[in-house]
Amino acid sequence: MEVTNKYIAIKAQIEGAPEESDFEVKTEHLFLSVKPGSNDIIIKNLYISIDPYQLNRMKTVSVSRSYTVGLTPGEVIDAFGVGKVIASGNSEFEKGDYVAGVISWGEYSISQGFMLRKLDPMGLPLSYHVGLLGISGLTAYAGFFEVCKPNKGEKVFVSAASGSIGNLVGQYAKQLGCYVVGCAGSTKKVNLLKEKLGFDEAFNYKEATDLDATLQRYFPDGIDIYFDNVGAEMLEAAVSNMNLRGRVAVCGAISEYTSAGKRAAPDMLNVIYKRISIQGFLVGDYMSLFPEFVSTTIDHIQRGKMHVLEDVSCGVETIPSAFAGLFRGYNVGKKIVKVSDE
């Protein structure tokens, strides 16, 4: 059987904030069968993760190319997601299997099984395995517990706290018994953090004319842990308010992705004299934690101790607007595109 596969590509390398017009919908003919002896797996894409780091792969020159492949205009874009096997010549995958891993910004994907695993939905929505129980969730879990090494009662600050990773970090911290403050970009998001997710406090960073003074107000006794998703001025202010032997997990720097001249410059004397640890990390370094992370997180969900925040758009054609919206602060929780029903 032959189908027309729609997929999303960039028209040219992107500098600055992405716009919907930077992308195009392309089509290709695809046979939903594999040749005898082939190792190919044909996947019907169901849910695709929309992540801001992809912008770094779309730039002319990017540090991301030291650990991942830059994107070529016109070619399909790979991404994390969940799908269903339509046909397989790979002995590890069978027709009908659910899979999670690297698929594409399209309706169908062809894989040889690299960075792909069978998925047991465990009675939970498939979308959970894209965000909460996927790479975003593991990033939050590993970054908080392994990089920050928290203790009960410590004071934790989370930036972009209503985003896909920040909201989970805050919830993990509350489960541990920490005092947690988050920042977000609207009154609605601030209220969600406090009223639904259980953050002790939250503030709208767009209304904060002095970030240093704002953090002093929310952390009169200083910050023990800062989980950084934005970089730039927020990182500088957090470092200024850190306690002795404070820890900073640098997960992302979305405020710096769209501006080549915007870079954090924390007070290094503070870092030295307070013995502050600032550590960047990649989720790939912590894949061994995946079973522990899934078990712990499912337990929290089943006991009603964690809430799932998803922002879902439908259809391949919505991918460009979904992606551009990340840089405008449109999403609440994990941004996902539902490509198709099973």
Coordinates of C-alpha atoms in Angstrom, one line a residue:
M1 CA 0.0 0.0 0.0
E2 CA 1.3 3.5 -0.9
V3 CA 0.4 6.6 1.0
T4 CA 1.3 10.3 0.8
N5 CA 3.4 11.2 3.8
K6 CA 3.2 14.8 4.9
Y7 CA 6.1 16.1 6.9
I8 CA 7.5 19.5 8.2
A9 CA 10.9 20.9 7.1
I10 CA 12.6 24.3 7.5
K11 CA 12.9 26.4 4.4
A12 CA 16.3 27.9 5.4
Q13 CA 18.4 28.1 8.5
I14 CA 16.7 30.2 11.2
E15 CA 18.3 33.1 13.0
G16 CA 16.3 34.7 15.8
A17 CA 12.9 33.7 17.0
P18 CA 11.2 31.1 14.7
E19 CA 8.1 32.1 12.7
E20 CA 5.5 29.8 11.2
S21 CA 6.7 31.1 7.8
D22 CA 10.1 29.5 8.4
F23 CA 8.6 26.1 7.8
E24 CA 6.9 24.3 5.0
V25 CA 4.7 21.2 4.7
K26 CA 6.2 18.7 2.2
T27 CA 5.0 15.4 0.9
E28 CA 6.5 12.2 -0.3
H29 CA 5.2 8.8 -1.5
L30 CA 5.7 6.0 1.0
F31 CA 5.1 2.3 0.7
L32 CA 3.8 0.8 3.9
S33 CA 5.8 -2.3 3.5
V34 CA 9.4 -3.4 3.9
K35 CA 11.6 -5.3 1.6
P36 CA 12.6 -8.9 2.5
G37 CA 15.9 -8.8 4.5
S38 CA 15.4 -5.1 5.4
N39 CA 16.0 -3.9 8.9
D40 CA 13.5 -1.0 8.4
I41 CA 10.6 -0.3 10.7
I42 CA 7.7 1.8 9.3
I43 CA 6.0 3.8 12.0
K44 CA 2.7 5.6 12.1
N45 CA 3.4 8.7 14.2
L46 CA 0.8 9.3 16.9
Y47 CA 2.3 12.0 19.2
I48 CA 5.3 14.2 18.7
S49 CA 7.2 16.2 21.3
I50 CA 7.8 19.9 20.6
D51 CA 11.0 21.1 22.2
P52 CA 12.7 24.5 22.2
Y53 CA 16.2 23.0 21.9
Q54 CA 15.4 22.1 18.3
L55 CA 15.9 25.7 17.4
N56 CA 19.6 25.3 18.0
R57 CA 19.7 22.6 15.3
M58 CA 18.1 25.0 12.8
K59 CA 20.7 27.8 13.1
T60 CA 23.6 28.3 10.7
V61 CA 26.2 27.8 13.4
S62 CA 25.2 26.1 16.6
V63 CA 26.9 24.6 19.6
S64 CA 24.3 21.8 19.5
R65 CA 26.1 20.4 16.5
S66 CA 28.8 19.2 18.8
Y67 CA 26.4 16.6 20.2
T68 CA 23.5 16.3 17.7
V69 CA 23.0 16.8 14.0
G70 CA 22.1 20.1 12.5
L71 CA 19.0 20.3 10.3
T72 CA 19.1 20.7 6.6
P73 CA 16.5 22.8 4.8
G74 CA 13.9 20.7 3.0
E75 CA 14.7 17.5 4.9
V76 CA 12.5 15.8 7.5
I77 CA 13.1 16.8 11.2
D78 CA 13.6 14.0 13.7
A79 CA 12.2 14.4 17.2
F80 CA 11.1 12.4 20.2
G81 CA 7.6 10.8 20.0
V82 CA 5.3 7.9 20.2
G83 CA 4.1 5.8 17.3
K84 CA 2.8 2.4 16.2
V85 CA 4.6 -0.1 14.0
I86 CA 2.9 -0.6 10.6
A87 CA 5.5 -2.9 9.1
S88 CA 8.9 -4.3 10.3
G89 CA 11.8 -6.2 9.0
N90 CA 13.6 -5.7 12.3
S91 CA 13.5 -8.7 14.6
E92 CA 13.1 -6.6 17.7
F93 CA 9.9 -4.9 16.6
E94 CA 6.6 -6.4 15.3
K95 CA 3.6 -4.9 13.5
G96 CA 1.2 -3.5 16.1
D97 CA 3.9 -2.6 18.7
Y98 CA 3.8 0.8 20.3
V99 CA 7.2 2.5 20.2
A100 CA 8.8 5.5 21.8
G101 CA 11.9 7.3 20.7
V102 CA 13.2 9.1 17.7
I103 CA 10.6 9.5 15.0
S104 CA 9.9 12.6 12.8
W105 CA 7.8 15.7 12.3
G106 CA 5.6 13.9 9.9
E107 CA 2.8 11.4 9.6
Y108 CA 5.0 8.4 9.1
S109 CA 8.6 7.6 10.0
I110 CA 11.2 5.0 8.8
S111 CA 13.6 3.8 11.4
Q112 CA 16.2 1.1 11.8
G113 CA 15.5 0.9 15.5
F114 CA 18.2 3.4 16.6
M115 CA 17.0 5.2 19.7
L116 CA 13.7 3.4 19.6
R117 CA 12.1 1.1 22.2
K118 CA 9.0 -0.9 22.6
L119 CA 6.4 0.9 24.7
D120 CA 4.1 -0.6 27.3
P121 CA 1.5 2.1 27.8
M122 CA 0.8 0.7 31.3
G123 CA -2.8 1.7 31.1
L124 CA -1.9 5.4 30.8
P125 CA -2.6 7.8 27.9
L126 CA 0.0 7.5 25.1
S127 CA 0.7 11.3 25.4
Y128 CA 2.0 10.8 28.9
H129 CA 4.9 8.8 27.4
V130 CA 5.9 11.8 25.3
G131 CA 6.1 14.3 28.2
L132 CA 5.6 13.2 31.8
L133 CA 7.0 9.7 31.3
G134 CA 9.2 10.6 28.4
I135 CA 12.4 12.7 27.8
S136 CA 10.9 15.8 29.5
G137 CA 10.0 13.9 32.6
L138 CA 13.4 12.2 32.8
T139 CA 15.1 15.5 32.3
A140 CA 13.3 17.0 35.3
Y141 CA 13.9 13.9 37.5
A142 CA 17.6 13.5 36.7
G143 CA 18.3 17.2 36.8
F144 CA 16.7 17.7 40.2
F145 CA 17.7 14.5 42.0
E146 CA 21.1 13.7 40.4
V147 CA 22.5 17.2 39.5
C148 CA 20.9 19.2 42.4
K149 CA 21.1 16.4 45.0
P150 CA 18.3 18.0 47.1
N151 CA 17.6 17.6 50.8
K152 CA 14.2 17.8 52.5
G153 CA 13.5 21.4 53.6
E154 CA 15.8 23.1 51.1
K155 CA 14.7 26.2 49.3
V156 CA 14.2 25.7 45.5
F157 CA 13.7 28.2 42.7
V158 CA 12.5 27.0 39.3
S159 CA 12.3 29.3 36.2
A160 CA 9.9 28.6 33.3
A161 CA 8.0 26.8 36.0
S162 CA 4.8 26.2 34.0
G163 CA 6.8 24.6 31.1
S164 CA 7.3 21.0 30.3
I165 CA 10.2 20.5 32.6
G166 CA 9.8 23.2 35.2
N167 CA 6.4 22.1 36.4
L168 CA 7.7 18.6 37.1
V169 CA 10.8 19.8 38.9
G170 CA 8.6 21.9 41.2
Q171 CA 6.3 18.9 41.9
Y172 CA 9.2 16.6 42.6
A173 CA 10.6 19.2 45.0
K174 CA 7.3 19.5 46.9
Q175 CA 7.1 15.7 47.2
L176 CA 10.5 15.8 48.8
G177 CA 9.4 18.5 51.3
C178 CA 11.2 21.5 49.9
Y179 CA 10.1 25.1 49.8
V180 CA 9.5 25.9 46.2
V181 CA 9.1 29.1 44.2
G182 CA 8.5 29.3 40.5
C183 CA 8.3 32.1 37.9
A184 CA 6.2 32.2 34.8
G185 CA 5.1 34.7 32.2
S186 CA 1.4 35.4 33.1
T187 CA -0.9 35.8 36.0
K188 CA -2.8 32.7 34.8
K189 CA 0.3 30.6 34.9
V190 CA 1.3 31.9 38.3
N191 CA -2.1 31.0 39.8
L192 CA -1.8 27.5 38.2
L193 CA 1.6 26.9 39.9
K194 CA 0.2 27.9 43.3
E195 CA -3.3 26.6 43.2
K196 CA -3.0 23.4 41.2
L197 CA 0.7 22.3 41.4
G198 CA 1.3 23.2 45.0
F199 CA 4.2 25.7 44.7
D200 CA 4.6 27.7 47.9
E201 CA 5.0 30.9 45.9
A202 CA 5.2 32.1 42.3
F203 CA 5.7 35.3 40.4
N204 CA 5.3 36.8 37.0
Y205 CA 8.8 37.6 35.8
K206 CA 7.4 40.0 33.2
E207 CA 6.2 42.2 36.0
A208 CA 9.4 42.0 38.0
T209 CA 11.4 45.2 37.3
D210 CA 14.2 44.1 39.5
L211 CA 14.8 40.3 39.5
D212 CA 17.4 40.5 42.2
A213 CA 15.1 42.3 44.6
T214 CA 12.2 40.0 43.7
L215 CA 14.2 36.9 44.6
Q216 CA 15.3 38.5 47.8
R217 CA 11.7 39.0 48.7
Y218 CA 10.7 35.4 48.0
F219 CA 13.9 33.9 49.4
P220 CA 14.9 36.1 52.4
D221 CA 17.1 33.2 53.7
G222 CA 18.6 32.6 50.3
I223 CA 18.3 29.9 47.5
D224 CA 19.7 26.4 48.0
I225 CA 18.8 25.1 44.5
Y226 CA 18.1 26.8 41.3
F227 CA 16.8 24.8 38.3
D228 CA 17.5 27.0 35.3
N229 CA 15.5 26.7 32.2
V230 CA 16.0 30.2 30.8
G231 CA 19.5 31.6 31.4
A232 CA 20.4 35.3 31.0
E233 CA 19.3 37.7 33.6
M234 CA 17.4 35.1 35.6
L235 CA 20.5 33.0 36.1
E236 CA 22.4 36.1 37.2
A237 CA 19.8 37.1 39.8
A238 CA 19.5 33.5 41.1
V239 CA 23.3 33.2 41.6
S240 CA 23.3 36.6 43.5
N241 CA 20.8 35.1 45.9
M242 CA 22.3 31.6 46.4
N243 CA 23.3 30.2 49.7
L244 CA 26.6 28.7 50.7
R245 CA 27.2 25.6 48.6
G246 CA 24.1 26.3 46.5
R247 CA 23.5 24.2 43.4
V248 CA 22.4 25.3 39.9
A249 CA 21.2 22.8 37.3
V250 CA 21.5 24.4 33.9
C251 CA 18.8 22.6 31.9
G252 CA 18.1 25.1 29.2
A253 CA 18.6 28.8 28.2
I254 CA 15.5 29.6 26.1
S255 CA 15.8 33.3 26.6
E256 CA 19.3 33.1 24.9
Y257 CA 18.3 30.9 22.0
T258 CA 16.8 33.7 19.9
S259 CA 19.4 36.4 20.7
A260 CA 23.1 36.0 19.8
G261 CA 24.1 38.8 22.1
K262 CA 22.1 37.8 25.2
R263 CA 24.3 35.7 27.5
A264 CA 24.3 35.2 31.3
A265 CA 27.2 36.7 33.2
P266 CA 26.8 35.5 36.8
D267 CA 28.9 37.2 39.5
M268 CA 31.8 34.8 39.7
L269 CA 33.0 36.1 43.1
N270 CA 29.7 34.9 44.4
V271 CA 30.3 31.5 42.8
I272 CA 33.8 31.3 44.3
Y273 CA 33.2 32.5 47.8
K274 CA 29.9 30.7 48.3
R275 CA 31.2 27.6 46.6
I276 CA 28.3 27.5 44.3
S277 CA 28.1 24.5 41.8
I278 CA 26.8 25.3 38.4
Q279 CA 26.3 22.2 36.2
G280 CA 24.9 21.8 32.7
F281 CA 23.6 18.4 31.8
L282 CA 22.0 16.4 29.0
V283 CA 19.3 13.8 29.7
G284 CA 21.2 11.3 27.6
D285 CA 23.7 11.1 30.5
Y286 CA 21.1 9.7 32.8
M287 CA 19.2 7.1 30.7
S288 CA 20.2 4.4 33.3
L289 CA 17.7 6.2 35.7
F290 CA 14.8 5.6 33.4
P291 CA 13.2 2.5 35.2
E292 CA 13.6 4.3 38.6
F293 CA 12.1 7.5 37.2
V294 CA 9.1 5.8 35.6
S295 CA 8.4 3.7 38.8
T296 CA 8.6 6.8 41.1
T297 CA 6.6 9.0 38.8
I298 CA 3.8 6.5 38.2
D299 CA 3.5 6.0 41.9
H300 CA 3.1 9.8 42.4
I301 CA 0.4 9.9 39.7
Q302 CA -1.5 6.9 41.1
R303 CA -1.5 8.5 44.6
G304 CA -2.7 11.8 43.2
K305 CA 0.5 13.5 44.2
M306 CA 1.4 14.8 40.8
H307 CA -0.6 16.6 38.1
V308 CA -0.1 16.2 34.3
L309 CA 0.1 19.4 32.3
E310 CA -0.3 18.9 28.6
D311 CA -0.8 21.4 25.8
V312 CA -1.9 19.4 22.7
S313 CA -2.4 20.5 19.1
C314 CA -3.8 18.2 16.4
G315 CA -2.3 17.6 13.0
V316 CA 1.1 17.8 11.3
E317 CA 0.2 21.2 9.9
T318 CA 0.0 22.6 13.4
I319 CA 3.7 21.8 14.2
P320 CA 5.1 25.1 13.0
S321 CA 2.8 27.2 15.1
A322 CA 3.2 24.9 18.1
F323 CA 7.0 25.2 17.8
A324 CA 7.0 29.0 17.3
G325 CA 4.6 29.3 20.2
L326 CA 7.2 28.0 22.6
F327 CA 9.2 31.1 22.2
R328 CA 6.2 33.3 22.7
G329 CA 5.2 31.7 26.0
Y330 CA 2.0 30.2 24.6
N331 CA 2.3 26.7 26.0
V332 CA 1.3 25.6 29.5
G333 CA 3.0 22.3 30.4
K334 CA 4.3 19.9 27.8
K335 CA 3.7 21.0 24.2
I336 CA 2.7 18.0 22.1
V337 CA 1.3 17.5 18.6
K338 CA -1.2 14.7 18.1
V339 CA -0.5 13.6 14.6
S340 CA -3.2 11.0 14.2
D341 CA -5.4 8.5 15.9
E342 CA -4.3 4.9 15.9

